[in-house]
Amino acid sequence: MPSPVIVWFRNDLRLADNPAVAEAARLGAPVAALYVLDDESEGVRPLGGASRWWLHHALAALEADLARHGVILQVARGAAREVLAGAVEALAPAAVLWNRRYDAAGIAVDTAVKADIRARGIRADSYNASLLYEPWQVKSRTGDPLKVFSPFWRAAQVLGEPPAPLPAPDRFAGGGSKPAIPGALSLDALQLLPRQPDWAGGLRAAWTPGESGARERLDRFLQDGLAHYADGRDRPDRDYTSRLSPWLRFGEIGPRQVWHAAGAARLSGASAASARDLDKFRAELGWREFSYHLLHQRPDMARVNIQRKFDAFPWRGDETALQAWQRGQTGYPIVDAGMRQLWTTGWMHNRVRMIAASFLIKHLLVDWRLGEDWFWGTLVDADPASNAASWQWVAGSGADAAPYFRIFNPILQGEKFDPAGDYVRAFVPELRGVPADIIHQPWSATAQRLSAAGVVLGRTYPRPIIDHDVARKRALEALDALKPNDI
Ligand SMILES: Cc1cc2nc3c(=O)[nH]c(=O)nc-3n(C[C@H](O)[C@H](O)[C@H](O)COP(=O)(O)OP(=O)(O)OC[C@H]3O[C@@H](n4cnc5c(N)ncnc54)[C@H](O)[C@@H]3O)c2cc1C
């Protein structure tokens, strides 16, 4: 039997537009497909519970897709460098191929693995599957990395259209052969799913992880959402955004596929989207790219303020306030709806992520890192680049941050982006009977109107945890003390 090729899957759990998979198929050798759950290597940030749930199902889908081609997905647990060393020792492969990742711990492991394998005279190659452009490819005119989104996105576009996606291979050689990797386990043995209690019912109802689930979701978005994107993407009460973020995070679909499918849908008339809708949507993929560009510059971005003057910020270690926020019990309906959407479905609409994050940081003066951590544990799309970059952006501590004095008013934001209150009603059942004109500030209504809606403030739904005007003043004072012009 010819030597096999090891394909090491990571954040690229798909067969289409997967350069490592395409190269393995081209080589015509039997394929040993491997996934390593690595919570052990130095600096690795273990995945949160919601991500683990997603990962289990994404791996199950990949396992089934590969099996149709006669390839067996083998999963293992442990420090990736050791697992790969064992696999290479046992299989004496012709090559080991993978697609790149960009977090610091991942880069360190991959660099070591590549050196180990090459030292044995075996081919080890990596590719780009998860970004439109490599983080180091996008540069200012003077050749420097960029810190602000608009110039970044202009510079990225100068590089031209992202490459067209690769098709999924038709066949792999050596179908049915099983180059066994030492220490391989069953997927269930990774214990990625929650048990006792099984809290994943809401996630199961909301999502279909896997490559075909991603494709279906993309098709639906191109048909129904894209044409409303430019004007409707800020409306959490509508289904106008793609919701592709978890599939993009785990790589069951890649951004090149999404980019080109959106362009083709507009050209062919399959979507009634305008050029503005398309540009706006692609620019959001651009924010994902920008987050990775920042992570490349600042590998410690999830823990360390990009603007170091924020190190002196007087955060309040208010555990009660943090818990009220986490549980969706702040008394501000739009914030609570968002936090409960997150808890039940593992996802939150972007506009509401901004409102909820701003509320934690600026109204409650809780350190943004605690919010980032909560999102890391509860989001199915929890991403090392986008989560950290977005939290720093909202905090004002980031590279291209929202101005520090921008303090979202959760009442006005709710009234503007959820005007009929449908989003709030969907996730805050206590407020289901409350009419639109008072749903974003139930405390301002007469006792009579509230009681007609079945609400008793402080009993069936909390009173605001803090008054908006008081919180705003307190936040501005704290932020002023940082000397904003002294960056
Ligand atoms: C506090 C906070 C935390 C966030 N944490 C994450 C996270 O962990 N993972 C994550 O993928 N996104 C994160 N985002 C960005 C954004 O909210 C989500 O990407 C978006 O809501 C996903 O929904 P969608 O797929 O319908 O997006 P669409 O509007 O359909 O956009 C398409 C894709 O572009 C990317 N994208 C869109 N907006 C952004 C953005 N602002 N920054 C980076 N990428 C973007 C996503 O991959 C998304 O799937 C965060 C935003 C905030 C304010």
XYZ file of C-alpha atoms and ligand atoms in Angstrom:
540
model
C 0.000 0.000 0.000
C 1.390 3.502 -0.831
C 2.217 5.800 2.090
C -0.811 7.732 3.285
C -1.236 11.474 3.544
C -2.370 12.852 6.891
C -4.889 15.689 6.706
C -5.017 17.406 10.067
C -8.388 19.145 10.411
C -8.808 22.115 12.753
C -10.992 25.175 12.017
C -11.729 23.950 8.502
C -14.273 21.170 9.025
C -15.351 20.876 5.389
C -14.440 19.237 2.099
C -15.184 22.065 -0.359
C -12.706 24.938 -0.671
C -10.344 23.150 1.646
C -6.829 23.446 0.183
C -5.312 20.752 2.431
C -8.046 18.296 1.444
C -7.766 19.229 -2.244
C -4.009 18.661 -2.181
C -4.423 15.283 -0.429
C -6.908 14.186 -3.101
C -4.577 15.396 -5.839
C -1.691 13.362 -4.433
C -3.777 10.221 -4.899
C -2.585 8.516 -1.702
C -4.837 7.009 1.001
C -5.963 9.732 3.385
C -5.728 9.588 7.165
C -8.044 12.334 8.430
C -7.285 13.539 11.947
C -8.781 15.958 14.455
C -7.048 16.624 17.780
C -8.887 18.136 20.719
C -6.036 19.989 22.364
C -6.763 21.594 25.734
C -3.243 20.949 26.939
C -0.661 22.772 24.847
C 0.805 25.860 26.418
C -1.373 28.938 26.064
C -4.337 27.111 24.509
C -7.657 28.604 25.549
C -10.064 25.691 26.012
C -13.281 26.047 24.031
C -16.396 27.097 25.904
C -19.401 24.847 26.399
C -21.465 26.146 23.465
C -18.486 25.854 21.107
C -17.869 22.299 22.290
C -21.470 21.410 21.512
C -21.043 22.869 18.024
C -17.702 21.164 17.504
C -19.149 17.744 18.346
C -21.827 18.049 15.696
C -19.507 19.607 13.135
C -17.120 16.680 13.587
C -19.992 14.194 13.341
C -21.050 15.784 10.046
C -17.487 15.772 8.724
C -17.093 12.138 9.772
C -20.206 11.238 7.757
C -19.125 13.295 4.728
C -15.675 11.719 4.725
C -17.132 8.224 5.206
C -19.080 8.664 1.974
C -15.669 8.946 0.299
C -14.308 5.925 2.149
C -12.174 8.085 4.466
C -12.337 7.622 8.224
C -12.091 10.641 10.501
C -9.976 9.780 13.505
C -10.172 11.947 16.600
C -7.717 12.152 19.439
C -7.220 14.184 22.579
C -4.020 15.630 23.985
C -1.160 17.954 23.149
C -1.249 18.163 19.351
C 2.516 18.012 18.971
C 2.623 14.645 20.715
C -0.391 13.240 18.899
C 1.069 14.253 15.531
C 4.450 12.786 16.441
C 2.742 9.463 17.251
C 0.738 9.543 14.033
C 3.800 10.260 11.910
C 5.769 7.525 13.651
C 3.025 4.955 13.097
C 2.002 5.857 9.556
C 5.238 7.067 7.959
C 3.121 9.345 5.773
C 4.176 10.865 2.468
C 2.946 14.237 3.707
C 1.080 15.973 6.525
C -1.200 18.783 5.375
C -3.338 21.322 7.227
C -4.883 24.750 6.970
C -3.543 27.610 9.049
C -4.879 29.048 12.271
C -3.915 32.401 13.654
C -4.135 32.401 17.461
C -0.773 32.602 19.207
C -0.931 29.184 20.884
C -2.069 27.549 17.638
C 0.759 29.169 15.675
C 3.318 28.035 18.246
C 2.093 24.423 18.103
C 1.934 24.406 14.303
C 5.417 25.829 13.943
C 6.806 23.130 16.235
C 4.864 20.351 14.490
C 6.035 21.503 11.070
C 9.661 21.562 12.214
C 9.325 18.070 13.798
C 7.893 16.552 10.642
C 10.280 18.216 8.245
C 13.186 17.148 10.444
C 12.189 13.587 9.578
C 12.383 14.435 5.899
C 8.598 14.302 5.504
C 6.617 16.934 3.680
C 4.556 19.236 5.953
C 2.555 22.027 4.322
C -0.086 24.495 5.449
C -2.614 26.566 3.510
C -5.121 29.339 3.949
C -8.693 28.082 4.252
C -10.269 30.495 6.694
C -9.469 34.018 5.514
C -9.940 36.002 2.312
C -6.422 37.361 2.675
C -3.597 36.368 4.972
C -3.269 38.831 7.876
C 0.239 39.800 6.793
C -0.750 40.372 3.170
C -2.762 43.525 3.895
C -0.491 46.520 4.386
C -0.535 50.300 4.333
C 1.249 52.125 1.487
C 4.303 52.263 3.686
C 4.152 48.514 4.240
C 2.854 48.653 7.816
C -0.024 46.737 9.390
C -3.229 48.754 9.786
C -5.069 49.753 12.921
C -8.248 51.295 11.523
C -10.915 49.399 9.597
C -11.567 51.677 6.578
C -7.965 51.949 5.393
C -7.535 48.247 6.140
C -10.488 47.338 3.953
C -9.327 49.650 1.145
C -5.860 48.095 1.272
C -7.376 44.593 1.258
C -9.401 45.371 -1.818
C -6.324 46.574 -3.632
C -5.198 42.933 -3.463
C -8.063 42.085 -5.814
C -10.946 39.629 -5.596
C -10.305 36.753 -3.215
C -9.464 33.536 -5.066
C -12.362 31.456 -6.357
C -13.242 28.569 -4.019
C -11.981 25.059 -4.764
C -14.544 22.338 -5.435
C -14.832 19.394 -3.052
C -12.787 16.462 -4.389
C -14.844 13.796 -6.231
C -12.858 10.945 -4.837
C -9.950 10.005 -2.637
C -7.551 7.199 -3.417
C -7.359 4.107 -1.245
C -11.022 4.240 -0.248
C -11.790 1.893 2.611
C -8.181 1.656 3.790
C -7.710 2.583 7.426
C -4.294 4.031 8.219
C -4.894 3.899 11.979
C -3.564 6.677 14.183
C -2.431 5.623 17.673
C -4.644 6.860 20.486
C -7.627 7.539 18.220
C -10.911 7.668 20.120
C -14.558 7.690 19.234
C -16.093 11.132 18.875
C -18.277 10.481 21.929
C -15.174 9.788 23.993
C -14.147 13.451 23.538
C -17.131 14.276 25.780
C -17.921 17.507 24.039
C -21.658 17.354 24.696
C -23.219 18.609 27.923
C -24.683 15.937 30.175
C -26.318 16.248 33.568
C -27.789 18.628 32.794
C -28.167 18.599 29.036
C -28.664 22.315 28.485
C -28.315 22.167 24.692
C -32.009 21.887 23.720
C -32.145 25.514 22.514
C -28.975 25.029 20.470
C -30.338 21.882 18.821
C -33.530 23.726 17.911
C -31.641 26.652 16.392
C -28.765 25.112 14.441
C -27.633 22.380 12.061
C -23.846 22.275 12.338
C -21.907 20.746 9.423
C -21.029 21.595 5.855
C -24.468 20.937 4.383
C -26.152 22.935 7.177
C -23.889 25.866 6.263
C -24.763 25.580 2.583
C -28.493 25.525 3.344
C -28.210 28.539 5.589
C -26.190 30.415 2.966
C -28.742 29.624 0.244
C -31.577 30.804 2.437
C -29.768 34.028 3.248
C -28.991 34.720 -0.404
C -32.635 34.189 -1.285
C -34.280 36.069 1.592
C -31.793 38.155 3.563
C -29.151 39.672 1.318
C -31.599 41.967 -0.494
C -32.482 43.552 2.878
C -28.972 43.560 4.235
C -27.834 47.190 3.893
C -30.943 48.640 5.523
C -32.042 45.726 7.661
C -28.894 44.237 9.151
C -29.307 46.212 12.378
C -32.781 44.829 13.080
C -32.684 41.987 15.605
C -36.420 41.437 15.113
C -35.807 40.392 11.500
C -33.882 37.532 9.938
C -31.840 39.678 7.553
C -28.283 38.714 8.490
C -26.661 35.485 7.369
C -26.173 33.829 10.814
C -23.229 32.074 9.221
C -20.821 33.039 12.010
C -20.591 29.645 13.790
C -20.076 27.759 10.525
C -17.409 30.281 9.551
C -15.813 29.919 12.970
C -15.415 26.157 12.655
C -14.810 26.320 8.941
C -17.746 24.282 7.692
C -17.925 27.065 5.143
C -15.131 29.431 4.160
C -15.273 33.167 3.511
C -14.197 32.766 -0.132
C -17.243 30.559 -0.732
C -19.527 33.092 0.944
C -17.961 36.040 -0.884
C -18.317 34.492 -4.324
C -21.756 32.933 -3.713
C -23.113 36.349 -2.698
C -21.668 37.972 -5.830
C -23.013 35.215 -8.068
C -26.490 35.362 -6.499
C -26.722 39.055 -7.282
C -25.398 38.662 -10.824
C -27.701 35.784 -11.685
C -30.745 37.506 -10.203
C -31.197 34.707 -7.650
C -31.031 37.507 -5.086
C -32.661 40.910 -5.589
C -29.786 42.462 -3.638
C -28.438 45.853 -4.697
C -24.744 46.621 -5.127
C -25.014 48.385 -1.763
C -26.345 45.247 -0.056
C -23.536 43.199 -1.524
C -20.829 45.715 -0.581
C -22.143 46.061 2.940
C -22.285 42.290 3.420
C -18.793 41.798 2.057
C -17.544 44.581 4.309
C -18.788 42.579 7.305
C -16.680 39.675 6.114
C -14.032 42.407 6.031
C -14.533 43.070 9.765
C -13.791 39.412 10.367
C -10.600 39.783 8.336
C -9.716 42.951 10.213
C -10.130 41.157 13.557
C -7.600 38.558 12.398
C -5.296 41.307 11.150
C -5.417 42.816 14.656
C -4.914 39.440 16.335
C -1.854 38.940 14.203
C -0.460 42.237 15.521
C -1.706 41.726 19.068
C -1.772 38.016 19.944
C -2.716 38.875 23.551
C -5.728 40.935 22.475
C -8.255 38.901 24.490
C -6.522 39.811 27.756
C -4.574 43.044 27.293
C -5.952 46.500 26.476
C -4.702 47.572 23.064
C -4.639 51.136 24.399
C -2.669 50.670 27.570
C -4.112 53.774 29.229
C -7.192 51.606 29.871
C -5.081 49.592 32.317
C -5.834 52.374 34.791
C -9.603 52.164 34.327
C -11.455 51.962 37.671
C -13.511 48.812 36.977
C -16.032 47.915 39.662
C -15.711 44.329 40.816
C -19.506 44.093 41.030
C -20.378 40.392 41.003
C -24.118 41.020 41.514
C -24.267 43.318 38.501
C -22.283 40.854 36.379
C -24.684 38.056 37.288
C -27.752 40.156 36.527
C -26.269 40.863 33.096
C -25.346 37.238 32.460
C -28.854 36.069 33.364
C -30.698 38.748 31.404
C -32.091 40.361 34.556
C -30.895 43.973 34.212
C -34.349 45.471 33.837
C -33.473 46.862 30.399
C -35.538 44.745 27.994
C -33.259 44.939 24.941
C -30.211 43.930 27.006
C -32.099 41.118 28.728
C -33.537 39.821 25.437
C -30.024 39.690 23.967
C -28.502 37.925 26.944
C -31.305 35.365 26.956
C -31.056 34.843 23.202
C -27.383 34.104 23.838
C -28.130 31.676 26.681
C -30.837 29.743 24.845
C -29.497 29.728 21.259
C -25.734 30.344 21.600
C -25.930 33.373 19.340
C -26.899 37.046 19.584
C -27.649 39.576 16.897
C -24.739 41.962 16.247
C -26.609 45.158 17.157
C -27.656 43.627 20.469
C -24.127 42.341 21.131
C -23.001 45.969 20.914
C -25.789 47.209 23.202
C -25.292 44.424 25.759
C -21.502 44.790 25.771
C -21.732 48.565 26.108
C -24.173 48.123 28.998
C -21.825 45.829 30.904
C -18.808 48.024 30.369
C -20.245 51.509 30.603
C -23.430 51.238 32.656
C -22.118 48.648 35.083
C -18.392 49.491 34.808
C -17.538 45.794 34.726
C -14.216 44.889 33.098
C -14.763 44.035 29.415
C -12.666 40.883 29.878
C -15.396 39.360 32.051
C -17.892 39.983 29.274
C -15.540 38.580 26.671
C -15.132 35.491 28.805
C -18.889 35.004 29.191
C -19.330 35.283 25.427
C -16.453 32.843 24.951
C -18.312 30.271 27.014
C -21.808 30.826 25.643
C -21.458 31.724 21.937
C -21.463 28.992 19.312
C -19.393 31.376 17.161
C -16.922 32.334 19.941
C -13.915 33.394 17.940
C -10.412 34.231 19.185
C -10.143 37.251 16.894
C -13.670 38.651 16.455
C -14.737 38.304 20.082
C -11.687 40.024 21.539
C -11.551 42.728 18.855
C -15.260 43.498 19.235
C -15.126 43.725 23.020
C -12.162 46.094 22.843
C -13.955 48.086 20.171
C -17.005 48.559 22.394
C -14.872 49.291 25.472
C -13.030 52.003 23.572
C -9.728 50.342 24.410
C -9.252 48.859 20.947
C -7.206 49.911 17.971
C -10.155 51.215 15.949
C -12.470 51.741 18.875
C -15.868 53.321 19.295
C -15.267 56.784 20.800
C -15.052 56.373 24.552
C -17.899 58.842 25.092
C -20.303 56.752 23.006
C -22.567 55.230 25.597
C -25.475 53.421 24.022
C -28.825 54.359 25.475
C -30.521 50.954 25.763
C -33.987 52.510 25.663
C -33.431 54.477 22.445
C -31.508 51.614 20.865
C -34.394 49.263 21.624
C -36.978 51.679 20.265
C -34.986 52.268 17.103
C -33.973 48.723 16.205
C -36.840 46.710 17.709
C -39.629 49.218 17.175
C -42.570 46.869 17.716
C -40.826 45.038 20.575
C -41.060 41.666 18.797
C -37.460 40.755 19.590
C -37.965 41.496 23.280
C -41.201 39.505 23.362
C -39.481 36.526 21.712
C -36.886 36.208 24.472
C -38.430 37.881 27.541
C -41.732 36.071 27.991
C -42.633 38.123 31.092
C -43.051 41.128 28.789
C -45.103 39.376 26.130
C -48.253 41.352 26.923
C -46.542 44.777 27.011
C -47.483 47.205 24.213
C -44.799 48.552 21.864
C -44.763 52.123 23.181
C -43.601 51.060 26.659
C -41.859 47.758 26.050
C -38.351 49.261 26.069
C -38.996 51.193 29.298
C -41.728 49.411 31.210
C -40.934 51.363 34.385
C -42.193 54.556 32.729
C -45.709 53.148 32.299
C -48.567 53.629 34.740
C -49.202 50.803 37.200
C -52.532 50.295 35.465
C -51.000 49.686 32.038
C -48.404 47.387 33.491
C -50.939 45.389 35.384
C -53.078 45.099 32.235
C -49.972 43.574 30.606
C -49.517 41.185 33.533
C -46.311 42.852 34.754
C -45.421 43.692 38.337
C -42.051 45.415 38.312
C -39.652 44.006 40.843
C -41.667 40.764 40.912
C -42.397 39.440 37.443
C -39.652 41.511 35.770
C -36.803 43.458 37.427
C -36.662 47.191 37.824
C -33.627 48.724 36.048
C -30.476 47.701 37.852
C -29.207 51.273 37.434
C -30.746 54.486 36.144
C -29.511 55.296 32.651
C -28.679 58.965 33.332
C -26.850 58.162 36.552
C -24.871 55.396 34.805
C -23.993 57.617 31.877
C -22.653 60.368 34.129
C -20.661 57.879 36.198
C -19.132 56.298 33.093
C -18.169 59.638 31.566
C -16.438 60.656 34.781
C -14.490 57.408 34.894
C -13.565 57.676 31.229
C -12.635 61.365 31.486
C -10.107 60.478 34.141
C -8.229 58.443 31.535
C -7.292 61.605 29.630
C -8.740 60.505 26.300
C -6.477 62.724 24.212
C -3.363 61.226 25.664
C -3.344 58.019 23.599
C -19.169 42.275 21.837
C -19.131 41.512 20.526
C -18.614 40.226 20.480
C -18.559 39.522 19.268
N -18.042 38.254 19.260
C -17.968 37.571 18.087
C -17.449 36.249 18.050
O -17.005 35.684 19.041
N -17.443 35.599 16.847
C -17.904 36.190 15.711
O -17.882 35.547 14.650
N -18.367 37.458 15.725
C -18.428 38.158 16.867
N -18.933 39.434 16.869
C -19.246 40.086 15.582
C -20.689 39.943 15.094
O -21.590 40.276 16.110
C -21.025 38.548 14.568
O -20.029 38.119 13.663
C -22.354 38.557 13.849
O -23.390 38.973 14.722
C -22.657 37.183 13.308
O -23.935 37.177 12.730
P -24.132 36.897 11.203
O -23.401 35.665 10.827
O -25.602 36.916 10.939
O -23.434 38.149 10.540
P -23.556 38.821 9.089
O -24.038 40.207 9.303
O -24.362 37.943 8.199
O -22.076 38.904 8.605
C -21.436 37.860 7.857
C -20.203 37.372 8.577
O -19.253 38.435 8.709
C -18.573 38.317 9.955
N -18.864 39.505 10.763
C -19.989 40.261 10.730
N -19.878 41.307 11.585
C -18.661 41.194 12.163
C -17.961 41.977 13.134
N -18.465 43.094 13.663
N -16.735 41.564 13.508
C -16.178 40.447 12.976
N -16.801 39.669 12.052
C -18.021 40.050 11.654
C -19.108 37.070 10.642
O -18.255 35.998 10.355
C -20.462 36.897 9.989
O -20.919 35.569 10.003
C -19.017 40.148 18.078
C -19.541 41.444 18.140
C -19.609 42.118 19.352
C -20.171 43.515 19.375
